[in-house]
Amino acid sequence: MWCLISQNDDCLKARSGCRWAMTLLRETFSSLCGVPKGGALLSALLFRLVLFADGVALKTVDDCTWLYTVKSGVVTVSSVWPIRESMEVPEQLDGCPVVALKDSFCSGSPDLVSVKIPCTVTSIGRSAFSDCQNLKSVVMPSSVNSMGYGAFSRCPQLIDADGLTMVGDWLCGYFGTSSQLVLPGCVHKIVDYAISSATLREIEIGSELMNIGVGAFTGCSALERIDVNVENMLYASIDGVLYDKDVSVLLSCPARKRSVMIPSKVKVIAGFFDACEELAVIDVDSDNAVYKDIDGILYSKNGTKLLRCPRGKDSVSISVGTTELGEFAFADCNRLETVVVPEGVEVFESAVFSHCENLEAVFLPATLKSMSELVFDGCASLRMINVAEENQKYSSIDGVLYDRERTTLLALPPGITHYAIPSGVTSIGYPGFYHCKKLKTVAIPDSLTNIHSGAFNLCDITSIEIPDSVTSIGSYAFSN
């Protein structure tokens, strides 16, 4: 149900059952009107044409109209119009406390210079104030304990002389050029993915830091050490690697680490070293109850599941006794060219070899029984997937993966540029030709009857001739 509303309405409660989607409206009107998603003109349009849903309300306070939802007696503010030079978020709307500012709340607002956030607010959404080019002053209460990624990104007036974007006690961004960053004592919290630098080699964390966001240091491609003040109550560091205080969780390994020793008490490894391009050796204390290492590769304690091959390895030998390759086990191992999976391995979890850009050939054993989706996604050089003849679940024809009966094409290696599906094949499964960016031509035989959902998704192929024999094409089969 579409409703036209007036900017001067004091308070309108939504009572229809339709779904309200401000993000979709922003995207649509931005495209149609040719104005920025956070611009004043777009905001005006959105406040005059709103798709209502239960719980959505509008209220004008000091000549500004606030769009919000009320749930369980508390308010989440979605947007406001007009956005003035100086804004103050109200403590209450409809007698209920304002506790959250939603994603993209004021993003892209060129007029905003200062904003005051009340002490009732505990959460600020992703990109809430991003791209506010003239925002210089933010009054941020200590009550805010959750801040989304990019909440104050690309706000140049908030960046200090040291490259820090500080809002209250939150570090929202770092874009300096120094090789060392000593976090000041006023930094108590770090936003997700906040620190990005190609030159930063060392980070020193003070005693007062209480909250480090997800991926806070993954943008630091040259980082060698993260050190923590011994008086910090929540975090610790050993040999430049970041842990929680009792060393049960490995939180972050610097990107330029070449080797790491996992202590005996570690039970959880966050990210499994996915940002560590140079890491060649993972060692584990023999007393660790959860993990072990074999030839510098991380395994489960019983040695049956390969969890992570270091990205810096240029060759690999999978241990005898391995039965499972874990999710992303070899992801982004760009130095590997060939992998021979030994007999005994039965299960591939998802994305096992994803984005191994130089991987050319993979040999799969007769024992393999199960492969999750997108095992070879992004392997741009892969031209050969060979399956042992004795395998009862899978087979290969000229390096292309099929089911045992060779009637369903399961996966084309992404490095292949031209391919003719053999006669007798009746189905293209998923992933099929998914994300095969190099594929230029494909010939489909008259035996084919089914094309699975997403089978040609993210392919750059410009034309394809589908025979009349095809009776079923799944959703998004050719979507880009």
CSV table of C-alpha atoms in Angstrom, one decimal:
chain,number,residue,atom,x,y,z
A,1,MET,CA,0.0,0.0,0.0
A,2,TRP,CA,1.5,3.3,-1.1
A,3,CYS,CA,0.7,6.4,1.0
A,4,LEU,CA,1.4,10.1,0.3
A,5,ILE,CA,2.3,11.9,3.5
A,6,SER,CA,2.9,15.5,4.5
A,7,GLN,CA,6.1,16.8,6.0
A,8,ASN,CA,4.1,18.7,8.6
A,9,ASP,CA,2.1,15.7,9.9
A,10,ASP,CA,2.8,15.6,13.6
A,11,CYS,CA,2.6,11.8,14.0
A,12,LEU,CA,1.4,9.1,11.7
A,13,LYS,CA,1.2,5.5,12.7
A,14,ALA,CA,1.5,2.8,10.1
A,15,ARG,CA,-1.4,0.4,10.1
A,16,SER,CA,-1.1,-1.5,6.9
A,17,GLY,CA,0.4,-5.0,6.6
A,18,CYS,CA,2.9,-4.1,3.8
A,19,ARG,CA,6.6,-4.4,4.3
A,20,TRP,CA,8.6,-1.2,4.6
A,21,ALA,CA,11.9,-1.2,2.9
A,22,MET,CA,13.8,2.2,3.2
A,23,THR,CA,17.0,0.8,1.7
A,24,LEU,CA,15.1,-0.3,-1.4
A,25,LEU,CA,13.4,3.0,-1.7
A,26,ARG,CA,16.8,4.8,-1.4
A,27,GLU,CA,18.3,2.7,-4.1
A,28,THR,CA,15.3,3.0,-6.4
A,29,PHE,CA,14.8,6.8,-6.1
A,30,SER,CA,18.6,7.4,-6.3
A,31,SER,CA,18.7,5.6,-9.6
A,32,LEU,CA,15.5,7.2,-11.0
A,33,CYS,CA,16.2,10.7,-9.8
A,34,GLY,CA,20.0,10.8,-10.4
A,35,VAL,CA,20.6,12.2,-6.9
A,36,PRO,CA,22.9,10.8,-4.1
A,37,LYS,CA,21.4,8.3,-1.8
A,38,GLY,CA,21.9,10.6,1.2
A,39,GLY,CA,21.0,13.9,-0.6
A,40,ALA,CA,18.3,16.3,0.6
A,41,LEU,CA,16.2,15.9,-2.5
A,42,LEU,CA,16.1,12.2,-2.2
A,43,SER,CA,15.2,12.5,1.5
A,44,ALA,CA,12.4,14.8,0.6
A,45,LEU,CA,11.0,12.3,-1.9
A,46,LEU,CA,11.3,9.5,0.6
A,47,PHE,CA,9.4,11.3,3.3
A,48,ARG,CA,6.6,12.0,0.9
A,49,LEU,CA,6.4,8.5,-0.5
A,50,VAL,CA,6.8,5.8,2.1
A,51,LEU,CA,5.8,2.2,2.2
A,52,PHE,CA,4.3,1.6,5.6
A,53,ALA,CA,4.4,-1.4,7.9
A,54,ASP,CA,3.2,-2.1,11.4
A,55,GLY,CA,5.1,-0.2,14.0
A,56,VAL,CA,6.5,2.5,11.7
A,57,ALA,CA,5.8,6.1,12.8
A,58,LEU,CA,6.5,9.7,11.8
A,59,LYS,CA,6.8,12.6,14.2
A,60,THR,CA,7.9,16.2,13.8
A,61,VAL,CA,10.2,17.6,16.5
A,62,ASP,CA,11.7,21.2,16.1
A,63,ASP,CA,10.7,21.3,12.4
A,64,CYS,CA,12.4,18.0,11.7
A,65,THR,CA,10.4,14.9,10.8
A,66,TRP,CA,11.7,11.6,12.3
A,67,LEU,CA,10.9,8.2,10.8
A,68,TYR,CA,11.1,5.4,13.4
A,69,THR,CA,9.9,2.1,14.7
A,70,VAL,CA,8.7,1.3,18.2
A,71,LYS,CA,9.2,-2.3,19.5
A,72,SER,CA,9.0,-3.5,23.1
A,73,GLY,CA,8.8,0.1,24.3
A,74,VAL,CA,12.0,1.4,22.7
A,75,VAL,CA,12.6,3.4,19.6
A,76,THR,CA,14.9,2.8,16.6
A,77,VAL,CA,15.2,5.9,14.4
A,78,SER,CA,15.6,5.1,10.6
A,79,SER,CA,15.9,8.6,9.1
A,80,VAL,CA,15.2,12.3,9.5
A,81,TRP,CA,14.3,15.1,7.2
A,82,PRO,CA,15.4,17.8,6.6
A,83,ILE,CA,18.9,17.3,7.8
A,84,ARG,CA,20.2,20.6,9.1
A,85,GLU,CA,23.7,21.9,9.9
A,86,SER,CA,23.2,21.1,13.6
A,87,MET,CA,21.1,18.1,14.6
A,88,GLU,CA,20.1,16.8,18.0
A,89,VAL,CA,18.7,13.3,18.2
A,90,PRO,CA,15.7,13.4,20.6
A,91,GLU,CA,15.9,11.3,23.8
A,92,GLN,CA,12.3,10.2,23.4
A,93,LEU,CA,9.7,9.8,20.7
A,94,ASP,CA,6.1,9.0,21.7
A,95,GLY,CA,7.2,8.7,25.3
A,96,CYS,CA,9.6,5.9,24.5
A,97,PRO,CA,13.4,6.1,24.7
A,98,VAL,CA,15.5,6.3,21.5
A,99,VAL,CA,18.0,3.5,21.8
A,100,ALA,CA,19.2,3.0,18.2
A,101,LEU,CA,20.1,4.8,15.0
A,102,LYS,CA,19.5,2.5,12.0
A,103,ASP,CA,21.9,1.7,9.1
A,104,SER,CA,22.5,4.7,6.8
A,105,PHE,CA,20.6,7.0,9.2
A,106,CYS,CA,22.2,10.3,7.9
A,107,SER,CA,24.6,8.9,5.4
A,108,GLY,CA,25.7,11.3,2.6
A,109,SER,CA,24.3,14.4,4.2
A,110,PRO,CA,26.4,17.4,2.9
A,111,ASP,CA,24.7,19.9,5.2
A,112,LEU,CA,25.4,18.1,8.5
A,113,VAL,CA,28.2,19.8,10.6
A,114,SER,CA,27.4,18.8,14.1
A,115,VAL,CA,25.3,16.1,15.8
A,116,LYS,CA,24.4,15.4,19.4
A,117,ILE,CA,23.4,11.9,20.4
A,118,PRO,CA,21.5,11.4,23.7
A,119,CYS,CA,22.6,9.1,26.5
A,120,THR,CA,19.6,6.8,25.8
A,121,VAL,CA,21.2,5.5,22.6
A,122,THR,CA,23.2,2.2,22.8
A,123,SER,CA,23.5,1.3,19.1
A,124,ILE,CA,24.5,3.0,15.9
A,125,GLY,CA,24.1,1.2,12.6
A,126,ARG,CA,26.3,0.5,9.7
A,127,SER,CA,27.2,3.6,7.6
A,128,ALA,CA,24.9,5.7,9.9
A,129,PHE,CA,26.9,8.9,9.2
A,130,SER,CA,29.1,7.8,6.4
A,131,ASP,CA,30.1,10.3,3.6
A,132,CYS,CA,29.1,13.3,5.7
A,133,GLN,CA,31.8,15.5,4.2
A,134,ASN,CA,31.3,18.5,6.5
A,135,LEU,CA,30.6,16.7,9.8
A,136,LYS,CA,33.1,18.2,12.3
A,137,SER,CA,31.6,17.6,15.7
A,138,VAL,CA,29.9,14.6,17.3
A,139,VAL,CA,28.7,14.4,20.9
A,140,MET,CA,28.8,10.7,21.6
A,141,PRO,CA,27.6,9.3,24.9
A,142,SER,CA,29.4,6.5,26.7
A,143,SER,CA,26.1,4.5,26.6
A,144,VAL,CA,26.9,3.5,23.0
A,145,ASN,CA,28.2,-0.1,23.2
A,146,SER,CA,27.5,-1.2,19.5
A,147,MET,CA,28.6,0.6,16.4
A,148,GLY,CA,28.3,-0.8,12.9
A,149,TYR,CA,30.9,-1.0,10.2
A,150,GLY,CA,31.6,2.3,8.5
A,151,ALA,CA,29.4,4.3,10.9
A,152,PHE,CA,31.6,7.4,10.4
A,153,SER,CA,33.6,6.4,7.3
A,154,ARG,CA,34.6,9.0,4.8
A,155,CYS,CA,34.0,11.9,7.1
A,156,PRO,CA,37.2,13.8,6.4
A,157,GLN,CA,36.6,16.6,8.9
A,158,LEU,CA,36.7,14.0,11.8
A,159,ILE,CA,40.2,12.8,10.9
A,160,ASP,CA,42.8,14.2,13.3
A,161,ALA,CA,46.5,15.0,12.5
A,162,ASP,CA,47.5,11.4,13.3
A,163,GLY,CA,45.0,9.9,10.9
A,164,LEU,CA,42.6,8.8,13.6
A,165,THR,CA,38.8,9.2,13.4
A,166,MET,CA,37.7,9.4,17.0
A,167,VAL,CA,34.1,9.7,18.0
A,168,GLY,CA,33.6,9.6,21.7
A,169,ASP,CA,35.7,6.7,23.0
A,170,TRP,CA,35.3,4.8,19.7
A,171,LEU,CA,38.1,4.5,17.1
A,172,CYS,CA,36.1,4.6,13.9
A,173,GLY,CA,39.0,4.7,11.4
A,174,TYR,CA,42.7,5.1,10.9
A,175,PHE,CA,44.2,6.2,7.6
A,176,GLY,CA,47.7,7.4,8.7
A,177,THR,CA,51.0,6.7,7.0
A,178,SER,CA,53.1,5.8,10.0
A,179,SER,CA,54.8,2.4,10.5
A,180,GLN,CA,53.8,2.4,14.2
A,181,LEU,CA,50.4,3.2,15.9
A,182,VAL,CA,50.2,3.6,19.6
A,183,LEU,CA,46.5,3.8,20.5
A,184,PRO,CA,45.8,6.6,22.9
A,185,GLY,CA,44.3,5.9,26.3
A,186,CYS,CA,41.0,7.5,25.2
A,187,VAL,CA,40.4,4.6,22.8
A,188,HIS,CA,38.1,2.2,24.6
A,189,LYS,CA,36.4,0.6,21.6
A,190,ILE,CA,37.3,-0.1,17.9
A,191,VAL,CA,34.7,-0.4,15.2
A,192,ASP,CA,34.7,-3.4,12.8
A,193,TYR,CA,37.3,-3.1,10.1
A,194,ALA,CA,38.4,0.3,11.4
A,195,ILE,CA,42.1,0.3,10.9
A,196,SER,CA,43.4,0.4,7.3
A,197,SER,CA,47.0,1.1,6.3
A,198,ALA,CA,49.5,-0.2,3.8
A,199,THR,CA,52.5,1.1,5.9
A,200,LEU,CA,51.5,0.2,9.5
A,201,ARG,CA,53.9,-2.5,10.9
A,202,GLU,CA,53.2,-2.3,14.6
A,203,ILE,CA,50.2,-1.6,16.8
A,204,GLU,CA,50.3,-1.0,20.5
A,205,ILE,CA,47.1,-1.5,22.5
A,206,GLY,CA,46.7,0.3,25.8
A,207,SER,CA,45.3,-0.8,29.1
A,208,GLU,CA,41.9,0.8,28.7
A,209,LEU,CA,40.8,-0.9,25.4
A,210,MET,CA,37.6,-2.9,26.1
A,211,ASN,CA,36.2,-3.8,22.7
A,212,ILE,CA,37.9,-4.7,19.4
A,213,GLY,CA,35.6,-5.1,16.4
A,214,VAL,CA,35.5,-7.9,13.9
A,215,GLY,CA,38.4,-7.6,11.4
A,216,ALA,CA,39.7,-4.4,13.0
A,217,PHE,CA,43.2,-5.0,11.7
A,218,THR,CA,42.5,-6.9,8.4
A,219,GLY,CA,43.1,-3.8,6.3
A,220,CYS,CA,46.8,-3.6,7.5
A,221,SER,CA,48.6,-5.5,4.8
A,222,ALA,CA,52.1,-4.8,6.2
A,223,LEU,CA,51.3,-5.5,9.9
A,224,GLU,CA,53.9,-7.6,11.7
A,225,ARG,CA,53.0,-7.2,15.4
A,226,ILE,CA,50.1,-6.4,17.7
A,227,ASP,CA,51.3,-5.7,21.3
A,228,VAL,CA,49.0,-5.3,24.3
A,229,ASN,CA,49.7,-3.5,27.6
A,230,VAL,CA,50.0,-6.2,30.3
A,231,GLU,CA,47.5,-4.2,32.5
A,232,ASN,CA,44.7,-4.6,29.9
A,233,MET,CA,42.0,-6.7,31.5
A,234,LEU,CA,40.5,-8.2,28.4
A,235,TYR,CA,43.3,-8.7,25.8
A,236,ALA,CA,46.8,-10.2,25.7
A,237,SER,CA,49.5,-10.7,23.1
A,238,ILE,CA,52.1,-13.4,22.6
A,239,ASP,CA,54.9,-12.9,20.0
A,240,GLY,CA,52.9,-10.1,18.4
A,241,VAL,CA,49.6,-12.2,18.0
A,242,LEU,CA,46.4,-10.9,19.7
A,243,TYR,CA,44.5,-13.1,22.1
A,244,ASP,CA,41.8,-12.7,24.7
A,245,LYS,CA,43.1,-12.3,28.3
A,246,ASP,CA,43.1,-16.0,29.2
A,247,VAL,CA,44.6,-17.0,25.8
A,248,SER,CA,41.7,-19.3,24.9
A,249,VAL,CA,40.8,-17.3,21.7
A,250,LEU,CA,43.2,-16.3,19.0
A,251,LEU,CA,41.7,-13.0,17.8
A,252,SER,CA,44.1,-11.7,15.2
A,253,CYS,CA,47.3,-12.7,13.6
A,254,PRO,CA,49.2,-9.9,11.8
A,255,ALA,CA,49.1,-10.1,8.0
A,256,ARG,CA,52.9,-10.3,7.6
A,257,LYS,CA,53.5,-13.1,10.1
A,258,ARG,CA,55.5,-15.9,8.5
A,259,SER,CA,55.0,-18.4,11.3
A,260,VAL,CA,52.9,-18.8,14.4
A,261,MET,CA,52.9,-21.0,17.5
A,262,ILE,CA,49.4,-21.7,18.9
A,263,PRO,CA,49.5,-21.9,22.7
A,264,SER,CA,48.1,-24.9,24.6
A,265,LYS,CA,45.1,-23.1,26.0
A,266,VAL,CA,43.7,-21.9,22.6
A,267,LYS,CA,40.3,-23.3,21.9
A,268,VAL,CA,39.0,-21.0,19.1
A,269,ILE,CA,40.9,-19.3,16.2
A,270,ALA,CA,39.0,-16.4,14.7
A,271,GLY,CA,39.3,-16.2,11.0
A,272,PHE,CA,41.7,-19.1,10.7
A,273,PHE,CA,44.5,-16.7,9.4
A,274,ASP,CA,42.6,-15.6,6.3
A,275,ALA,CA,44.4,-12.3,6.2
A,276,CYS,CA,47.9,-13.8,6.6
A,277,GLU,CA,49.2,-13.9,3.0
A,278,GLU,CA,52.8,-14.6,4.0
A,279,LEU,CA,52.1,-17.3,6.7
A,280,ALA,CA,53.9,-20.5,5.8
A,281,VAL,CA,54.0,-22.4,9.0
A,282,ILE,CA,51.4,-23.1,11.7
A,283,ASP,CA,52.8,-24.8,14.8
A,284,VAL,CA,50.6,-26.0,17.8
A,285,ASP,CA,51.7,-26.7,21.3
A,286,SER,CA,51.5,-30.4,21.8
A,287,ASP,CA,49.4,-29.9,24.9
A,288,ASN,CA,46.6,-28.2,23.0
A,289,ALA,CA,43.4,-30.2,23.4
A,290,VAL,CA,41.7,-28.9,20.2
A,291,TYR,CA,44.3,-28.5,17.5
A,292,LYS,CA,47.5,-30.1,16.2
A,293,ASP,CA,49.9,-29.3,13.4
A,294,ILE,CA,51.2,-31.7,10.7
A,295,ASP,CA,53.9,-30.4,8.4
A,296,GLY,CA,53.0,-26.8,9.3
A,297,ILE,CA,49.3,-27.2,8.5
A,298,LEU,CA,46.5,-26.9,11.1
A,299,TYR,CA,44.4,-30.0,11.8
A,300,SER,CA,41.9,-31.1,14.4
A,301,LYS,CA,43.4,-32.8,17.4
A,302,ASN,CA,42.7,-36.3,16.1
A,303,GLY,CA,44.2,-35.4,12.8
A,304,THR,CA,41.2,-36.3,10.7
A,305,LYS,CA,40.1,-32.8,9.6
A,306,LEU,CA,42.4,-30.4,7.8
A,307,LEU,CA,41.3,-27.0,9.1
A,308,ARG,CA,43.8,-24.5,7.5
A,309,CYS,CA,46.7,-24.6,5.1
A,310,PRO,CA,48.8,-21.5,5.5
A,311,ARG,CA,48.4,-19.1,2.6
A,312,GLY,CA,52.2,-18.8,2.1
A,313,LYS,CA,52.8,-22.5,1.4
A,314,ASP,CA,53.9,-23.2,-2.2
A,315,SER,CA,53.4,-27.0,-2.0
A,316,VAL,CA,51.3,-29.2,0.2
A,317,SER,CA,51.1,-32.9,1.2
A,318,ILE,CA,47.8,-33.8,2.9
A,319,SER,CA,48.4,-36.1,5.9
A,320,VAL,CA,47.4,-39.8,5.6
A,321,GLY,CA,44.5,-40.3,7.9
A,322,THR,CA,42.7,-37.1,6.9
A,323,THR,CA,39.0,-37.7,6.1
A,324,GLU,CA,37.7,-34.2,5.8
A,325,LEU,CA,38.8,-30.9,4.4
A,326,GLY,CA,37.2,-28.0,6.4
A,327,GLU,CA,35.5,-24.9,5.1
A,328,PHE,CA,38.0,-22.6,3.3
A,329,ALA,CA,40.8,-25.0,4.2
A,330,PHE,CA,43.0,-23.9,1.2
A,331,ALA,CA,41.2,-20.6,0.4
A,332,ASP,CA,43.5,-17.9,-1.1
A,333,CYS,CA,46.5,-20.2,-1.2
A,334,ASN,CA,47.8,-18.5,-4.3
A,335,ARG,CA,51.1,-20.2,-4.4
A,336,LEU,CA,49.7,-23.7,-4.9
A,337,GLU,CA,49.6,-25.0,-8.5
A,338,THR,CA,48.7,-28.6,-8.0
A,339,VAL,CA,46.9,-30.5,-5.1
A,340,VAL,CA,46.7,-34.3,-4.9
A,341,VAL,CA,44.0,-35.2,-2.3
A,342,PRO,CA,44.9,-38.7,-0.9
A,343,GLU,CA,42.8,-41.7,-0.5
A,344,GLY,CA,40.8,-41.7,2.7
A,345,VAL,CA,39.4,-38.2,2.3
A,346,GLU,CA,35.6,-38.4,2.2
A,347,VAL,CA,34.3,-34.9,2.7
A,348,PHE,CA,34.9,-31.4,1.3
A,349,GLU,CA,33.2,-28.6,3.1
A,350,SER,CA,32.3,-25.4,1.2
A,351,ALA,CA,34.8,-23.2,-0.6
A,352,VAL,CA,37.7,-25.6,0.2
A,353,PHE,CA,39.9,-24.3,-2.7
A,354,SER,CA,38.2,-20.9,-3.3
A,355,HIS,CA,40.2,-18.2,-4.9
A,356,CYS,CA,43.4,-20.2,-5.3
A,357,GLU,CA,44.3,-18.1,-8.2
A,358,ASN,CA,47.3,-20.1,-9.5
A,359,LEU,CA,45.9,-23.6,-8.9
A,360,GLU,CA,45.9,-25.5,-12.2
A,361,ALA,CA,45.0,-29.1,-11.3
A,362,VAL,CA,43.3,-31.0,-8.5
A,363,PHE,CA,43.3,-34.8,-8.2
A,364,LEU,CA,40.4,-36.2,-6.2
A,365,PRO,CA,40.4,-39.7,-4.6
A,366,ALA,CA,38.1,-42.7,-5.0
A,367,THR,CA,37.0,-42.3,-1.3
A,368,LEU,CA,35.5,-38.8,-1.8
A,369,LYS,CA,31.7,-39.0,-1.0
A,370,SER,CA,30.6,-35.4,-0.5
A,371,MET,CA,31.5,-32.0,-1.8
A,372,SER,CA,29.8,-28.8,-0.7
A,373,GLU,CA,29.1,-26.0,-3.1
A,374,LEU,CA,31.6,-23.6,-4.5
A,375,VAL,CA,34.6,-25.7,-3.7
A,376,PHE,CA,36.6,-24.3,-6.7
A,377,ASP,CA,35.0,-20.8,-6.8
A,378,GLY,CA,37.4,-18.1,-8.0
A,379,CYS,CA,40.2,-20.6,-9.1
A,380,ALA,CA,40.9,-18.6,-12.2
A,381,SER,CA,43.7,-20.8,-13.5
A,382,LEU,CA,42.1,-24.2,-12.8
A,383,ARG,CA,41.8,-26.2,-15.9
A,384,MET,CA,41.7,-29.8,-14.6
A,385,ILE,CA,39.7,-31.6,-12.0
A,386,ASN,CA,40.6,-35.3,-12.2
A,387,VAL,CA,38.6,-38.0,-10.3
A,388,ALA,CA,39.9,-41.5,-9.6
A,389,GLU,CA,38.1,-44.0,-11.8
A,390,GLU,CA,37.0,-46.1,-8.7
A,391,ASN,CA,35.0,-43.2,-7.2
A,392,GLN,CA,31.4,-44.2,-6.7
A,393,LYS,CA,30.0,-40.6,-6.5
A,394,TYR,CA,31.9,-38.5,-8.9
A,395,SER,CA,33.7,-38.7,-12.2
A,396,SER,CA,35.6,-36.5,-14.7
A,397,ILE,CA,35.6,-36.1,-18.4
A,398,ASP,CA,38.6,-34.2,-19.9
A,399,GLY,CA,39.2,-32.5,-16.5
A,400,VAL,CA,35.5,-31.4,-15.9
A,401,LEU,CA,33.6,-32.7,-12.9
A,402,TYR,CA,30.5,-34.9,-13.4
A,403,ASP,CA,28.4,-37.2,-11.4
A,404,ARG,CA,29.2,-40.9,-11.4
A,405,GLU,CA,26.8,-41.7,-14.3
A,406,ARG,CA,28.2,-38.8,-16.3
A,407,THR,CA,24.7,-37.4,-17.0
A,408,THR,CA,25.1,-34.3,-14.8
A,409,LEU,CA,27.8,-31.7,-15.2
A,410,LEU,CA,28.7,-30.6,-11.7
A,411,ALA,CA,31.6,-28.1,-12.2
A,412,LEU,CA,33.6,-26.6,-15.0
A,413,PRO,CA,37.1,-25.6,-13.9
A,414,PRO,CA,37.0,-21.7,-14.0
A,415,GLY,CA,40.2,-21.5,-16.2
A,416,ILE,CA,38.5,-23.1,-19.2
A,417,THR,CA,37.6,-20.7,-22.0
A,418,HIS,CA,35.7,-22.9,-24.5
A,419,TYR,CA,33.8,-26.1,-23.8
A,420,ALA,CA,31.4,-28.5,-25.6
A,421,ILE,CA,29.2,-30.6,-23.3
A,422,PRO,CA,29.3,-34.2,-24.4
A,423,SER,CA,26.3,-35.9,-25.9
A,424,GLY,CA,24.3,-37.9,-23.3
A,425,VAL,CA,24.6,-35.2,-20.6
A,426,THR,CA,21.0,-34.4,-19.4
A,427,SER,CA,21.6,-31.8,-16.7
A,428,ILE,CA,23.9,-28.9,-15.7
A,429,GLY,CA,24.0,-28.8,-11.9
A,430,TYR,CA,25.2,-26.2,-9.5
A,431,PRO,CA,27.7,-24.7,-9.4
A,432,GLY,CA,28.1,-25.9,-13.1
A,433,PHE,CA,29.5,-22.9,-14.9
A,434,TYR,CA,29.1,-20.5,-12.0
A,435,HIS,CA,31.6,-17.6,-11.9
A,436,CYS,CA,33.5,-18.9,-14.9
A,437,LYS,CA,34.7,-15.5,-16.0
A,438,LYS,CA,37.0,-16.8,-18.7
A,439,LEU,CA,34.4,-18.8,-20.4
A,440,LYS,CA,33.8,-17.5,-24.0
A,441,THR,CA,31.7,-20.2,-25.7
A,442,VAL,CA,29.8,-23.3,-24.6
A,443,ALA,CA,28.0,-25.9,-26.8
A,444,ILE,CA,25.0,-27.6,-25.4
A,445,PRO,CA,23.9,-31.0,-26.8
A,446,ASP,CA,20.3,-32.0,-27.7
A,447,SER,CA,20.4,-34.5,-24.8
A,448,LEU,CA,20.2,-31.7,-22.2
A,449,THR,CA,16.9,-31.2,-20.4
A,450,ASN,CA,17.7,-29.3,-17.2
A,451,ILE,CA,19.7,-26.2,-16.3
A,452,HIS,CA,20.0,-25.8,-12.5
A,453,SER,CA,19.4,-22.5,-10.7
A,454,GLY,CA,22.5,-20.3,-10.8
A,455,ALA,CA,24.3,-22.6,-13.3
A,456,PHE,CA,25.7,-19.8,-15.4
A,457,ASN,CA,25.5,-17.1,-12.8
A,458,LEU,CA,28.4,-14.5,-12.9
A,459,CYS,CA,29.6,-15.7,-16.3
A,460,ASP,CA,30.8,-13.1,-18.9
A,461,ILE,CA,29.6,-15.3,-21.8
A,462,THR,CA,27.6,-13.1,-24.1
A,463,SER,CA,25.5,-15.6,-26.0
A,464,ILE,CA,24.5,-19.2,-25.7
A,465,GLU,CA,22.2,-21.4,-27.8
A,466,ILE,CA,19.8,-23.5,-25.8
A,467,PRO,CA,18.3,-26.5,-27.6
A,468,ASP,CA,14.6,-27.3,-27.6
A,469,SER,CA,15.3,-30.4,-25.5
A,470,VAL,CA,15.8,-28.2,-22.4
A,471,THR,CA,12.5,-28.1,-20.5
A,472,SER,CA,13.6,-26.7,-17.2
A,473,ILE,CA,15.7,-23.7,-16.3
A,474,GLY,CA,16.2,-22.7,-12.7
A,475,SER,CA,15.9,-19.3,-11.2
A,476,TYR,CA,18.9,-16.9,-11.8
A,477,ALA,CA,20.5,-19.5,-14.1
A,478,PHE,CA,22.0,-16.7,-16.2
A,479,SER,CA,22.1,-13.8,-13.7
A,480,ASN,CA,25.0,-11.4,-13.3
